[in-house]
Structure formats: structure tokens, C-alpha cells
Short mmCIF file of C-alpha atoms in Angstrom, two decimals:
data_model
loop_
_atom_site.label_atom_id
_atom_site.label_comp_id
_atom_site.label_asym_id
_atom_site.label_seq_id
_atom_site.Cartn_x
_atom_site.Cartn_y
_atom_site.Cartn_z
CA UNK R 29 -35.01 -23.77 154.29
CA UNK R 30 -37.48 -25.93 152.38
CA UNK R 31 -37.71 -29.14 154.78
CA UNK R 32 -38.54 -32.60 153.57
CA UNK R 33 -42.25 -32.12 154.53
CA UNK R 34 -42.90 -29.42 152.34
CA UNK R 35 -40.61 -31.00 149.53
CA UNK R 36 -42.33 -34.14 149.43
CA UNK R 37 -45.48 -32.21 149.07
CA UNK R 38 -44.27 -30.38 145.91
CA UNK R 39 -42.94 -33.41 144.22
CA UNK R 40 -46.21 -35.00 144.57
CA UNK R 41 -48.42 -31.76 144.16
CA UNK R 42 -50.79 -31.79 140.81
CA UNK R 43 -53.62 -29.74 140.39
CA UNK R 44 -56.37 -32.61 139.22
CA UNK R 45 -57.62 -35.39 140.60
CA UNK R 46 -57.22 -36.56 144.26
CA UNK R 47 -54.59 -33.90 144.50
CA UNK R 48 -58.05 -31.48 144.49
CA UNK R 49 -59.14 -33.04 147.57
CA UNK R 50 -56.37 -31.58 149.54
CA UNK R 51 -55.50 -28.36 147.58
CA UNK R 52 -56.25 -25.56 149.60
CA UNK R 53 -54.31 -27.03 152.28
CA UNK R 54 -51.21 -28.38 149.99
CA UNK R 55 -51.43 -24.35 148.15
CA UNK R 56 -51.16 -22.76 151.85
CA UNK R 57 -48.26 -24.74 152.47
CA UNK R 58 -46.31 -24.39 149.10
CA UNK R 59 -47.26 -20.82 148.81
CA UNK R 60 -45.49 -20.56 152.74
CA UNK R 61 -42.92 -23.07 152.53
CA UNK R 62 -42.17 -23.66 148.76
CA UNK R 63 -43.53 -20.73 146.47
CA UNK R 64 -41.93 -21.92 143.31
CA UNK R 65 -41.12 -25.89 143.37
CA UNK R 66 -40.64 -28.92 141.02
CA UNK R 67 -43.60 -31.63 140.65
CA UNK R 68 -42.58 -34.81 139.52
CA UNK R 69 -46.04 -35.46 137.64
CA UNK R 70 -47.16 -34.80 134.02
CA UNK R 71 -43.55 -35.45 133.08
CA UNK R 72 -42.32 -33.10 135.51
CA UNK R 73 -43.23 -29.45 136.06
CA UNK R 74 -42.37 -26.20 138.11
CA UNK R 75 -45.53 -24.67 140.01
CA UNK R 76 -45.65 -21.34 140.90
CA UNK R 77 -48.40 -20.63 143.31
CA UNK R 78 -48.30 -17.26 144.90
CA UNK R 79 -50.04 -14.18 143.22
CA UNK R 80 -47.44 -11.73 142.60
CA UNK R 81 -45.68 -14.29 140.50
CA UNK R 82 -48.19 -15.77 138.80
CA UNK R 83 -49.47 -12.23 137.93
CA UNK R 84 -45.77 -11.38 137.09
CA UNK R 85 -45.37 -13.94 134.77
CA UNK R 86 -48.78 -13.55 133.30
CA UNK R 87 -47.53 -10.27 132.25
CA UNK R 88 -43.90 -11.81 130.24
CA UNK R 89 -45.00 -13.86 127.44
CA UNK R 90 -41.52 -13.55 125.42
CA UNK R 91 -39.74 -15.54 128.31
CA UNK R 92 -42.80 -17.70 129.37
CA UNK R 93 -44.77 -18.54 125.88
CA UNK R 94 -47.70 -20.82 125.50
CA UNK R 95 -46.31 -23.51 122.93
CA UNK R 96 -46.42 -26.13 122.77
CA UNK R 97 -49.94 -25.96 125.11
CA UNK R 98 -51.15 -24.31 127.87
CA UNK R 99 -52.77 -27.30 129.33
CA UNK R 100 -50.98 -29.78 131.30
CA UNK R 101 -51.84 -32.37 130.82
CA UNK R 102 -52.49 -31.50 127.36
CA UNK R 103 -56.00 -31.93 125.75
CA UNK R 104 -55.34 -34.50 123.26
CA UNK R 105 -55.48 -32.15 120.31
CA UNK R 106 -53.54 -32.66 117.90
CA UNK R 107 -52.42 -29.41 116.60
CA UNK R 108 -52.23 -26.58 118.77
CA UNK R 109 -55.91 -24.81 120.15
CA UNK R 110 -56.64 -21.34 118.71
CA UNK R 111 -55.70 -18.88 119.87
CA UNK R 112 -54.71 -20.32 123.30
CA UNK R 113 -51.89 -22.49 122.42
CA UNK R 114 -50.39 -20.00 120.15
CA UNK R 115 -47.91 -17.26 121.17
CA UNK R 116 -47.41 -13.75 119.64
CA UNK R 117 -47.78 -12.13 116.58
CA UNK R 118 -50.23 -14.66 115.62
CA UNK R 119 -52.20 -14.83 119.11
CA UNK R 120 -53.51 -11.78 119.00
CA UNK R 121 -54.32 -11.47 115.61
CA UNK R 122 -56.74 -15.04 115.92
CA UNK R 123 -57.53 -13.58 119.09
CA UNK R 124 -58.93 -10.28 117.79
CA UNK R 125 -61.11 -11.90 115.15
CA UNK R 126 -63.43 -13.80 117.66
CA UNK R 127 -62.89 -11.01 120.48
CA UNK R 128 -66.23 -9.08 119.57
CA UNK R 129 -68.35 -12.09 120.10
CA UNK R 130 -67.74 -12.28 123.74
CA UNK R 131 -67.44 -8.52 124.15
CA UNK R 132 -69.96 -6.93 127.41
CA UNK R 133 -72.61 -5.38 124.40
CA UNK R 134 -72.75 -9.00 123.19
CA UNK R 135 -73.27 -10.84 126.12
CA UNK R 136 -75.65 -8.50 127.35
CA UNK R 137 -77.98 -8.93 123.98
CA UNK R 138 -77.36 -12.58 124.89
CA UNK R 139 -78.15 -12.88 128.40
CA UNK R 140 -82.42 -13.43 127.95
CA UNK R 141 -81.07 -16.73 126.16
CA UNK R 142 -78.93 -17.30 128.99
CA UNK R 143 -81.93 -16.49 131.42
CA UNK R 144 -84.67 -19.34 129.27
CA UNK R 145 -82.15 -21.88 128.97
CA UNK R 146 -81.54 -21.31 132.98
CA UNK R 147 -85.31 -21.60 133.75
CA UNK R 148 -86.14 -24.12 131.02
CA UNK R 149 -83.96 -26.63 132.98
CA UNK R 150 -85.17 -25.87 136.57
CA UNK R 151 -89.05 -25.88 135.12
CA UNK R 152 -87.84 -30.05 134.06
CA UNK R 153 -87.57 -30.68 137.92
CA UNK R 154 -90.06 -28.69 139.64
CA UNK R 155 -91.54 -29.86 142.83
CA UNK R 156 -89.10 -32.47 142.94
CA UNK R 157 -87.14 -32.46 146.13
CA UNK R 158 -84.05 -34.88 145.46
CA UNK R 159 -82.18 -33.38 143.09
CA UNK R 160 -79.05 -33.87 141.51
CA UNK R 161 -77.87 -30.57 140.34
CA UNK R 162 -74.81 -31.50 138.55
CA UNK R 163 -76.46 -33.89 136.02
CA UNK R 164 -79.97 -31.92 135.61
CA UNK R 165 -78.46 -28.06 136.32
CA UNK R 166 -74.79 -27.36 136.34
CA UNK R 167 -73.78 -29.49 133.56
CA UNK R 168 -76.35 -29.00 130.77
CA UNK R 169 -76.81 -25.28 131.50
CA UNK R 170 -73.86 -24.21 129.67
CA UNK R 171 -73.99 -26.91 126.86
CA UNK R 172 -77.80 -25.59 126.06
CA UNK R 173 -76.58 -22.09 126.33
CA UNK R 174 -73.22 -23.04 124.02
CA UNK R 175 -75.19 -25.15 121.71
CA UNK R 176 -77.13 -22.18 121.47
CA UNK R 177 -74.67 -19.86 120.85
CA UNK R 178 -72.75 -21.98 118.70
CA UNK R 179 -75.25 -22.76 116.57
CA UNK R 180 -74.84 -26.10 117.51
CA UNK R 181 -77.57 -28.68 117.53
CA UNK R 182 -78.63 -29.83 120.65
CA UNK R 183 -79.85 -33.01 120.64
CA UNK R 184 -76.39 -34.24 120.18
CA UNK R 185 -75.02 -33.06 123.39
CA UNK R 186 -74.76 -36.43 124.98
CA UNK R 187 -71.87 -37.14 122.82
CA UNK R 188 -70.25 -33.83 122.81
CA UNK R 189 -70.33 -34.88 127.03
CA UNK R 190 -68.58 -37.85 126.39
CA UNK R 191 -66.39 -36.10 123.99
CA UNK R 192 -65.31 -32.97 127.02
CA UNK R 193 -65.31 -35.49 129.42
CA UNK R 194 -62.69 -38.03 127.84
CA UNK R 195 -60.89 -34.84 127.13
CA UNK R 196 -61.11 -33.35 130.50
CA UNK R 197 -61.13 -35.63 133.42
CA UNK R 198 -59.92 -38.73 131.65
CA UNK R 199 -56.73 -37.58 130.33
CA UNK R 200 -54.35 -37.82 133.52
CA UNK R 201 -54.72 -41.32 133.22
CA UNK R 202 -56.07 -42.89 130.08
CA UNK R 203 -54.44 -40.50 127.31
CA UNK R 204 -55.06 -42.76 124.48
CA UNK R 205 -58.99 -42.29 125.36
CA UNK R 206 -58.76 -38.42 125.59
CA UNK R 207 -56.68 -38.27 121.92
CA UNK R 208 -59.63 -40.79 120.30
CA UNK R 209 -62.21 -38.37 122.09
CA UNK R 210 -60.24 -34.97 120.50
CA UNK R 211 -59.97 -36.66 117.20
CA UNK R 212 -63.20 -37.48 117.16
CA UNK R 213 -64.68 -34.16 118.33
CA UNK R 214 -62.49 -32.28 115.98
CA UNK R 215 -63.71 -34.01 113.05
CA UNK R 216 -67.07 -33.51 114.10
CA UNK R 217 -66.29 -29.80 114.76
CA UNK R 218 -65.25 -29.70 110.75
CA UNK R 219 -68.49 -31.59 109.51
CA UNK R 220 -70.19 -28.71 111.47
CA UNK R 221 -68.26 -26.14 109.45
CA UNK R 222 -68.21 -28.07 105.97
CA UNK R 223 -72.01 -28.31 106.41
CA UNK R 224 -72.07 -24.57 107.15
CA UNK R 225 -69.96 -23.34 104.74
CA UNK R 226 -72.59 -24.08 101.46
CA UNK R 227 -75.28 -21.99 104.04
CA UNK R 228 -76.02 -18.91 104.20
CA UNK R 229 -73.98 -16.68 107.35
CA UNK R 230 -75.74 -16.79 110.55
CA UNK R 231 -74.92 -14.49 113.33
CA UNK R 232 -73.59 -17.41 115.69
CA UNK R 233 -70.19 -18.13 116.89
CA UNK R 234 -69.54 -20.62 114.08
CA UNK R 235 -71.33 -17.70 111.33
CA UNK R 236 -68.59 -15.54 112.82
CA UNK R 237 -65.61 -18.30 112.64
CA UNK R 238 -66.28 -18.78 108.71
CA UNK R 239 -66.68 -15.37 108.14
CA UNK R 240 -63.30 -14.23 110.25
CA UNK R 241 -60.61 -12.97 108.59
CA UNK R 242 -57.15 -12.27 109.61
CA UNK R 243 -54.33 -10.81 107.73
CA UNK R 244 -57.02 -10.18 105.01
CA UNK R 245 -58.06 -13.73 104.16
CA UNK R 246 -60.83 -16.49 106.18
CA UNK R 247 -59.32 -18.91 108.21
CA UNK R 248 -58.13 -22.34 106.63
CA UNK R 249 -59.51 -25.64 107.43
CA UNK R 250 -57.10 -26.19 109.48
CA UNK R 251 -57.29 -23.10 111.79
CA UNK R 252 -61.70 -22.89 111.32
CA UNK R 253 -61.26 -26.28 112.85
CA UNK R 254 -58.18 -25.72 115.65
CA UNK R 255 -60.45 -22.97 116.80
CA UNK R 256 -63.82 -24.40 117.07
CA UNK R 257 -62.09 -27.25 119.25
CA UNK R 258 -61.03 -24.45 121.68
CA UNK R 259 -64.34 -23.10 121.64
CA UNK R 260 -66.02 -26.24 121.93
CA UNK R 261 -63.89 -27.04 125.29
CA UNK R 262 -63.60 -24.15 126.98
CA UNK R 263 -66.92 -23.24 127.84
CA UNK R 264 -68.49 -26.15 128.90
CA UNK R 265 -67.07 -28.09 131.70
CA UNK R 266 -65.50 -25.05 133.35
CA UNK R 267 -68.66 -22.84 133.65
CA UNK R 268 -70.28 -26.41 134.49
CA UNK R 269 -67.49 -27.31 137.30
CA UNK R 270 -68.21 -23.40 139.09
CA UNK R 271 -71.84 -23.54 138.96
CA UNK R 272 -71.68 -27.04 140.75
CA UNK R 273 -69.01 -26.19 143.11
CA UNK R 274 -70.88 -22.67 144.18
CA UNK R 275 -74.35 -24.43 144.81
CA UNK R 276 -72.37 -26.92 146.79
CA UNK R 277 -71.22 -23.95 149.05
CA UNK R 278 -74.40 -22.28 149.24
CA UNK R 279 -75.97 -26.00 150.18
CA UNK R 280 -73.58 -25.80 153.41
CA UNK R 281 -73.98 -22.31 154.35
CA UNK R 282 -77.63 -21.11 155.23
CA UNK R 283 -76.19 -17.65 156.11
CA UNK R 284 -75.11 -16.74 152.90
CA UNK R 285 -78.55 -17.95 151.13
CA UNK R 286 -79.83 -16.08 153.35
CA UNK R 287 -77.95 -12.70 152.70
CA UNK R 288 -78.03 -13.69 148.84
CA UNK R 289 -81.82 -13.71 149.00
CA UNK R 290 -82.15 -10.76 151.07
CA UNK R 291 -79.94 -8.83 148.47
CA UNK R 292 -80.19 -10.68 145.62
CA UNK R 293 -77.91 -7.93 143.82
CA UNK R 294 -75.13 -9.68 145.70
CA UNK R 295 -75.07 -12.39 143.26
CA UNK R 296 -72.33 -10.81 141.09
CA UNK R 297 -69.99 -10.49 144.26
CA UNK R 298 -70.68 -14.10 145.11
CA UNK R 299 -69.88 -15.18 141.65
CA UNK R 300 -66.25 -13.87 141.85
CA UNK R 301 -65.67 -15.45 144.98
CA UNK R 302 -66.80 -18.31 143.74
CA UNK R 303 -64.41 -18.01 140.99
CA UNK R 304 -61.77 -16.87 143.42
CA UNK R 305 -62.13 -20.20 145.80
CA UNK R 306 -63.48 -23.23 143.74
CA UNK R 307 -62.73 -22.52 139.93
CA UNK R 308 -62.55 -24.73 137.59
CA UNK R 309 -59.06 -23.82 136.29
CA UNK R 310 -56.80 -24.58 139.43
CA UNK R 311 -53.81 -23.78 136.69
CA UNK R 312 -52.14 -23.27 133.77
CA UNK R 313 -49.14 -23.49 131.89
CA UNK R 314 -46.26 -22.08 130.21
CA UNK R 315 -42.69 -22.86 128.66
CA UNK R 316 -39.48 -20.98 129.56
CA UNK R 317 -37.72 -19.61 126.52
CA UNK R 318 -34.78 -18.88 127.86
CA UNK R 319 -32.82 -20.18 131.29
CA UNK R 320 -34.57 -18.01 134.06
CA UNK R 321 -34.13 -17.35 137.59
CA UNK R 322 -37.16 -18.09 139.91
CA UNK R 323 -38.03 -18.17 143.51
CA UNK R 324 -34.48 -19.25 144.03
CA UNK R 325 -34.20 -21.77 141.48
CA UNK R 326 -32.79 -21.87 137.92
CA UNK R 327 -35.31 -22.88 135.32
CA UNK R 328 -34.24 -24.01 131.70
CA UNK R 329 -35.22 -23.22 128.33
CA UNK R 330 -38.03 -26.16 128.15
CA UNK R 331 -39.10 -26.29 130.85
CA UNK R 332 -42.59 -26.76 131.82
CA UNK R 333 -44.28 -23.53 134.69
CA UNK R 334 -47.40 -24.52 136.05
CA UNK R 335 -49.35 -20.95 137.17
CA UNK R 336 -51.28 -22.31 139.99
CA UNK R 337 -54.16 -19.69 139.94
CA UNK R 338 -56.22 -21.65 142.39
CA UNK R 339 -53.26 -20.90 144.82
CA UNK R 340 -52.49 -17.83 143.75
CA UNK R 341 -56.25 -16.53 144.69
CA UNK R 342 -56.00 -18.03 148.46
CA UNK R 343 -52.88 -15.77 148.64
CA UNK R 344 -53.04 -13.70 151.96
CA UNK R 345 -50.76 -11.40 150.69
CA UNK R 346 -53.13 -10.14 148.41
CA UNK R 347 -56.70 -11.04 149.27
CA UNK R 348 -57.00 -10.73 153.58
CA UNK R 349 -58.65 -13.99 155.15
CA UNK R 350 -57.82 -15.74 151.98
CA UNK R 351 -59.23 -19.15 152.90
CA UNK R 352 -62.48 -17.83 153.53
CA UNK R 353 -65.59 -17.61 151.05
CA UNK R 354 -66.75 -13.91 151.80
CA UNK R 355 -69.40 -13.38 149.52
CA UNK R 356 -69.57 -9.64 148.94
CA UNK R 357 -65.88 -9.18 149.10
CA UNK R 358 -64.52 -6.38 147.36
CA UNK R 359 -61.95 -5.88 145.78
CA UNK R 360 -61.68 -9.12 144.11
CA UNK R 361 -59.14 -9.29 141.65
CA UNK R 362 -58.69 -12.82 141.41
CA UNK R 363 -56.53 -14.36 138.73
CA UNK R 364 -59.71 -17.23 138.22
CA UNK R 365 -59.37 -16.54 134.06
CA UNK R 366 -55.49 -15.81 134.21
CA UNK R 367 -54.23 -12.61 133.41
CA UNK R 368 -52.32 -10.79 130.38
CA UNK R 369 -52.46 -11.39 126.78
CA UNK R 370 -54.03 -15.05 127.43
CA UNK R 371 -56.88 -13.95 129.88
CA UNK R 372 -60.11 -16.22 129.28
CA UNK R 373 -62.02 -14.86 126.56
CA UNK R 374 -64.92 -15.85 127.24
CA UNK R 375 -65.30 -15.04 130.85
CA UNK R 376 -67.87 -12.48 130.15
CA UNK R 377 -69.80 -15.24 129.06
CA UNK R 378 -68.96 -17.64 131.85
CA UNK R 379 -69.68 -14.84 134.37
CA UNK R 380 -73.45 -14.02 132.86
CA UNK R 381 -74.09 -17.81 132.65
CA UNK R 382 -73.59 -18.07 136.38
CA UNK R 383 -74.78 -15.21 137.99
CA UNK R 384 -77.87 -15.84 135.60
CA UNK R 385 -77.95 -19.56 136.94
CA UNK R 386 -77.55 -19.13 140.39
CA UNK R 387 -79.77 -15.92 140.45
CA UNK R 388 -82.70 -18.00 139.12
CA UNK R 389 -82.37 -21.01 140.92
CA UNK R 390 -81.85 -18.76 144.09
CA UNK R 391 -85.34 -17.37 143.32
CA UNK R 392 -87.27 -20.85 143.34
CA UNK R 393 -85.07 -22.56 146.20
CA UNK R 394 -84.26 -20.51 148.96
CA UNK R 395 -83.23 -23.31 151.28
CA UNK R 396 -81.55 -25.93 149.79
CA UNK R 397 -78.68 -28.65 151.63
CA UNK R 398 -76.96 -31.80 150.85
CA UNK R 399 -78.73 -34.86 150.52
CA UNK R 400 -77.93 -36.45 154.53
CA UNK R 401 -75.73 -38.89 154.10
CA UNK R 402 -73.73 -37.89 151.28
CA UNK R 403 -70.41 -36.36 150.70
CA UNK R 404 -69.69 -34.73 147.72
CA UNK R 405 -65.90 -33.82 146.59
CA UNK R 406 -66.05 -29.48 145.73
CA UNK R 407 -64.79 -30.41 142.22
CA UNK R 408 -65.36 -31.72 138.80
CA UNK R 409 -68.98 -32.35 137.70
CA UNK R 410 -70.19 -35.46 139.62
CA UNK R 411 -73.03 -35.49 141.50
CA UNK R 412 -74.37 -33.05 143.62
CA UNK R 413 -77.38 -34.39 145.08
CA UNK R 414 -79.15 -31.80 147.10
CA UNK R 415 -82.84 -31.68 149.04
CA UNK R 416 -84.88 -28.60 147.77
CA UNK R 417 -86.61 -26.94 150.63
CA UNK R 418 -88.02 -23.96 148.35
CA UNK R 419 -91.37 -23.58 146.61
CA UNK R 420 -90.22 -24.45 143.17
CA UNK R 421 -92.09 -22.19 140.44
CA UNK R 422 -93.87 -19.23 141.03
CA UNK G 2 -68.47 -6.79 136.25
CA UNK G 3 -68.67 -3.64 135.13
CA UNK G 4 -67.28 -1.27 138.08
CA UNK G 5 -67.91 2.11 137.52
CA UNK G 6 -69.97 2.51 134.14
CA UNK G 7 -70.22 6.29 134.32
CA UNK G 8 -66.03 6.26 133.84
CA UNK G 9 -65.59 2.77 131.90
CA UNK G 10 -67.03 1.75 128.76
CA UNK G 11 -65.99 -1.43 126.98
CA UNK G 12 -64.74 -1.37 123.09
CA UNK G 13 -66.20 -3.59 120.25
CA UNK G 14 -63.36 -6.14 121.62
CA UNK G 15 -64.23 -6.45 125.32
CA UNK G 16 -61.08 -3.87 126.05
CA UNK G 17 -61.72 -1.26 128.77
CA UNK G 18 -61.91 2.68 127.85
CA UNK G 19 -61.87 5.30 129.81
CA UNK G 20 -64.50 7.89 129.14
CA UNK G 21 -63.98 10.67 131.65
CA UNK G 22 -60.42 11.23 132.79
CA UNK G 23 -61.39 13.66 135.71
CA UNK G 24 -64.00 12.34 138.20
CA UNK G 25 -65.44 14.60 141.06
CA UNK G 26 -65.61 13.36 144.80
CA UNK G 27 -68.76 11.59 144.19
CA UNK G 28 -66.76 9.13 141.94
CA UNK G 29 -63.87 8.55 144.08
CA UNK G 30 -65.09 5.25 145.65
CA UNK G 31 -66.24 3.75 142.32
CA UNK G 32 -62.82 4.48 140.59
CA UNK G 33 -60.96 3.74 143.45
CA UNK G 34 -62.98 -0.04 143.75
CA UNK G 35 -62.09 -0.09 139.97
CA UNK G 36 -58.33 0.38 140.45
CA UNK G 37 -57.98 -2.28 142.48
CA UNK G 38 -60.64 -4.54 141.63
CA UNK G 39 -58.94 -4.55 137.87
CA UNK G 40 -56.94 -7.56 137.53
CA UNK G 41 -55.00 -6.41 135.03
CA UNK G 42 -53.07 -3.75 137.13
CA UNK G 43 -54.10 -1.44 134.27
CA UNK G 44 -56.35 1.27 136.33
CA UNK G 45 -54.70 4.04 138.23
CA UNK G 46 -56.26 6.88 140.13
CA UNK G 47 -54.29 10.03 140.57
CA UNK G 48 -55.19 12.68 142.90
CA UNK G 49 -55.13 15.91 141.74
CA UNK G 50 -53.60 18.74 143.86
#
């Protein structure tokens, strides 16, 4: 039986905000004591937190479909994102047309970009010894790199920050800010794409939205610009969020710097536990589409799932000594980018950017720990101010 | 992560391919990492007789 403890934990459970500051403990109970449950936030919502399920579900997109959103709360947007808010036939076919730019060949031809933005931004605090990482590494890393990418100018990142942020972290309670903030960055997302359109095509991800085609024609206003706001959003703040929250780790743990710079090749293991433990993307959701059966409850056509991969990840049942940050662990088949037809498509991309990040600021600082005295949450992007004990450039 | 590159390729899409369908022992850990580190459940590694 479910008792009132555990119940009263999954009406109040939500997967941003302070709920993040007790989530690993809230997931081990709800994944014991309440698998699937009802949350009485975001307008009300089922959660389903253990791995099998999640993964399950991941897998049945007829009876749980994207649409309206997959984000709860939603993102402010207007009209649904491309292709993530859209269900089958059309999701694959948006999904195919952007697909090759974030394919392995790709990022690899990408990754000395990656690598100069990376160093670029360390070089603009060298010898300093107070840091904050968030502000001056974590957060503009992947905006230079996406700017980059994008074709995107960079001097006006500050307000495409303001923009993801509104969007992001503001929207669970001050919506009307997060809709101005997605109206506004989607009608700077079409000015990009007017602009571009009289140009000539350049081999960027913008080049390859105006050049797409699907079912034999380019995409319409509408759609160029539905897509770009995905794009625009989705690689920022979560690639941001990870790099933050695995240098916080690192700043705590002097063993695991210490293995990491022994065998620096165990970088790419540390970035999936990384992923696996303190992601960005503690969940997502879906609709029912028909009155289903789960975990014991009956859930209507409507209703709202919540797959809560952050809880899903610290599942014993499928990862042994779940709770724990082990970081050559393998196999790791975390569900950190979801699974099935809607798996992140860029997380080739996110998974360069931070093993490329963490790799080069693992070369200049060594020993790094948390400025004495503060106390810094494991999420979001605020600051992480940390004392560098390395030698800076070499 | 690419596990096992001398059995997996990727396609112009990002999609896994498998390029040798019969591995010898020498393989067996890779492929067998690969099965289980896929989180797609899409890998499996039969043993032949």
C-alpha cells in the first residue's frame, strides 16, 4: 500500500525548482513506494519514474504522443516546436531533414570548433583563481559553439540569454514573461532566416534549415521558424546546466580528478555519468491517447505522463549502486536524452561539447574546489564559484 | 560514444549499422559492452553453436 508519506510526496513532486533540491531522495522513494503517481502541479500530471517504464513507454508513441508539447511546463511557444512537439508521420519526416547535421561524421568535422571555443574561454581567465564557472565557462561555451554552428552572430548572445532563460527557468512561475521571451525570440529567429534567405547557402544549421525539404518542397515560414526555436533552445541551457553540474562534482571529489587526470581517456565515461546523475532534463512529457492502465492506476485519454528520466537513471534495478557517481561505469545506458522515436537529436553534439569542455579545462586545472564558504545548488546555471589550484595555460 | 567501431558504423542520419554480422572471440567484449550499453534495446549478440 501507498501510505500517506509517500502520497503526499507525489502530489507535491515536480521536477524544477526547489523540488531539484530534494530529487534524488523524493525519486528513490516514488520509484520504491509510488512508481507511477499523480502530481498536483503544472495543472496536474502522472510521473512515471522507474526505467523499465519510462523506457516502455518511450517505445509506444501511438498511445503516449507528444502533442500538444513535450515540455511541462510548456515553453511559451506558440505553435508547436519542430520536430519535438509533433507526433508521427510528420515527426520523422522534419526529423530526417535536420538528422545529418548532428550525425557522428558531422560532429566529428566539428569538434576543433568545439575544442577553440573551449580554450578561447578558459584563455579569458587565466591565472585567475576565483572563478565563477557558470557565468565565464559552462554557460557561454555552448552559446559560442551554437552561435557558431548556427551561423548565428555572437555578439548578441546576451539577449538570446535572457531570451532561454525567461523561457527556461522563469516559466513555472511567471508564464506571461516566458511567452513575451518566446515571442520575442521567435521573431528574431525569422529576421535571422528572412535576412538569410536573399544570401547565398552556407553550410550552417540555418543554410541547412532553408535549404531542407520534406515531402519535396522547403519548409514554410511557419515551420523554418517553429524549428529554429527548437534549435535555438535545446542546445544551450541543457549542455550549459551538465557542464556546470559535472565541474561541481569534480570540485567535491579530488579522487576522481585525480583518476580523470591520470587517464584522461576516462572523460567520455565520466560524461555519461554525468548525464546519468545530474542532467539537465530531469523529464519529459507525453499525452495518453486512449484510457490506459498503469502501475495500477487508470489513466485517461488527456491526460498529462511525466517520464521522469532523472529517476529513471538512479533506478537500481537497472544501473547497481544507482545513487552513486562511478565515473568509468560501464554499461551506461541511461535514458539522459530519452529514448525512441523522440531521442535528443542533438546529443552527439551535447556529448562532444562536454567531454571537449571538461577535457580541456581538466588539462589547465587539475585541482580545483568550491569557493569555502559557499554552497551551490547541483542545478540550473547559477553560480559556481570555484578556487583554481592548477597552473592555468601551458 | 561509439562502442565498438570495428562492428558499428553510423549512417548519414546518426542511425547505427552493423558492418560485420559475425565477430571472432576477440570482439566478444566490445559487442557484448555494445548490447547493453545501447539504450535503445536495439543490439543483440547471439552465440553461435
Amino acid at each position: 500500500m501507498v501510505n500517506d508519506r509517500v502520497l503526499a510526496l507525489a502530489r507535491d513532486f515536480r521536477h524544477h525548482d526547489e523540488g531539484l533540491d530534494v530529487a534524488f531522495e523524493v525519486y528513490r522513494e516514488l520509484r520504491e513506494g509510488c512508481p507511477v503517481g499523480f502530481s498536483e502541479h503544472y495543472g496536474g500530471f502522472w510521473f512515471v519514474t522507474r526505467f523499465d517504464d519510462i523506457h516502455r513507454i518511450e517505445q509506444d508513441s501511438e498511445t503516449f504522443a507528444v502533442s500538444p508539447g513535450m515540455l511541462l511546463p510548456p515553453l511559451g511557444n506558440e505553435r508547436p516546436g519542430i520536430p519535438i512537439d509533433v507526433d508521427p508521420p510528420m515527426h520523422g519526416t522534419y526529423r530526417r531533414a535536420m538528422l545529418p547535421a548532428f550525425s557522428p561524421q558531422q560532429i566529428d568535422r566539428l569538434e576543433p570548433m568545439v575544442r577553440r571555443a573551449a580554450v578561447e574561454l578558459l584563455d579569458a581567465f587565466d591565472g585567475e583563481r576565483a572563478v565563477d564557472v557558470a557565468a565565464r565557462y559552462a554557460v557561454p561555451f555552448p552559446m559560442v559553439v551554437f552561435c557558431e554552428l548556427a551561423g548565428l552572430p555572437t555578439d548578441e548572445s546576451e539577449k538570446l540569454e535572457d531570451w532561454i532563460n525567461r523561457i527556461f527557468y522563469v516559466r513555472t512561475h511567471d508564464y506571461d514573461s516566458t511567452l513575451r521571451a518566446a515571442a520575442e525570440l521567435t521573431t528574431y529567429i525569422t529576421s535571422i532566416l528572412e535576412a538569410r534567405k536573399g544570401e547565398e547557402a552556407r553550410d550552417d544549421l540555418f543554410g541547412r534549415l532553408l535549404t531542407a525539404e520534406i515531402e519535396g518542397r522547403p519548409l514554410t515560414d511557419e515551420e523554418l521558424a517553429d524549428y529554429g526555436f527548437i534549435l535555438v533552445v535545446a542546445g544551450l541551457d541543457t549542455t550549459a546546466w551538465v557542464l556546470r553540474s559535472s565541474l561541481w562534482y569534480l570540485a567535491q571529489h579530488p579522487e576522481d580528478r585525480a583518476k580523470l587526470h591520470e587517464r584522461p581517456g576516462l572523460v567520455v565515461t565520466a560524461v555519461e555519468e554525468f548525464l546519468r546523475c545530474l542532467s539537465s532534463v530531469q523529464g519529459m512529457a507525453r499525452t495518453v491517447t486512449r484510457d490506459v492502465e498503469l502501475g495500477g492506476h487508470r489513466l485517461r485519454a488527456g491526460d498529462r505522463v511525466l517520464l521522469v528520466f532523472g529517476a529513471g537513471n538512479r533506478d537500481e534495478a537497472k544501473f547497481p549502486d544507482a545513487d552513486r557517481i562511478v565515473i568509468d561505469r560501464q554499461p551506461n545506458p541511461h535514458v539522459a536524452f530519452g529514448a525512441g522515436i523522440h531521442r535528443c537529436m542533438g546529443s552527439n553534439l551535447a556529448r562532444r561539447e562536454l567531454r571537449v569542455a571538461l577535457e580541456e579545462f581538466l588539462i589547465r586545472y587539475p585541482d580545483f574546489s568550491l569557493t569555502p564558504g559557499s554552497d551551490p545548488a547541483w542545478y540550473g546555471i547559477d553560480p559556481l564559484p570555484l578556487v583554481l589550484e592548477g597552473r592555468g595555460r601551458m | 560514444m561509439v562502442a565498438c567501431p570495428e562492428v558499428f558504423e553510423a549512417d548519414e542520419y546518426g542511425y547505427a549499422l552493423v558492418k560485420v554480422h559475425e565477430v571472432g572471440p576477440e570482439l566478444e567484449g566490445k559487442v557484448r559492452l555494445a548490447e547493453a550499453d545501447c539504450p535503445e534495446n536495439a543490439i543483440t549478440v547471439e552465440e553461435r553453436m
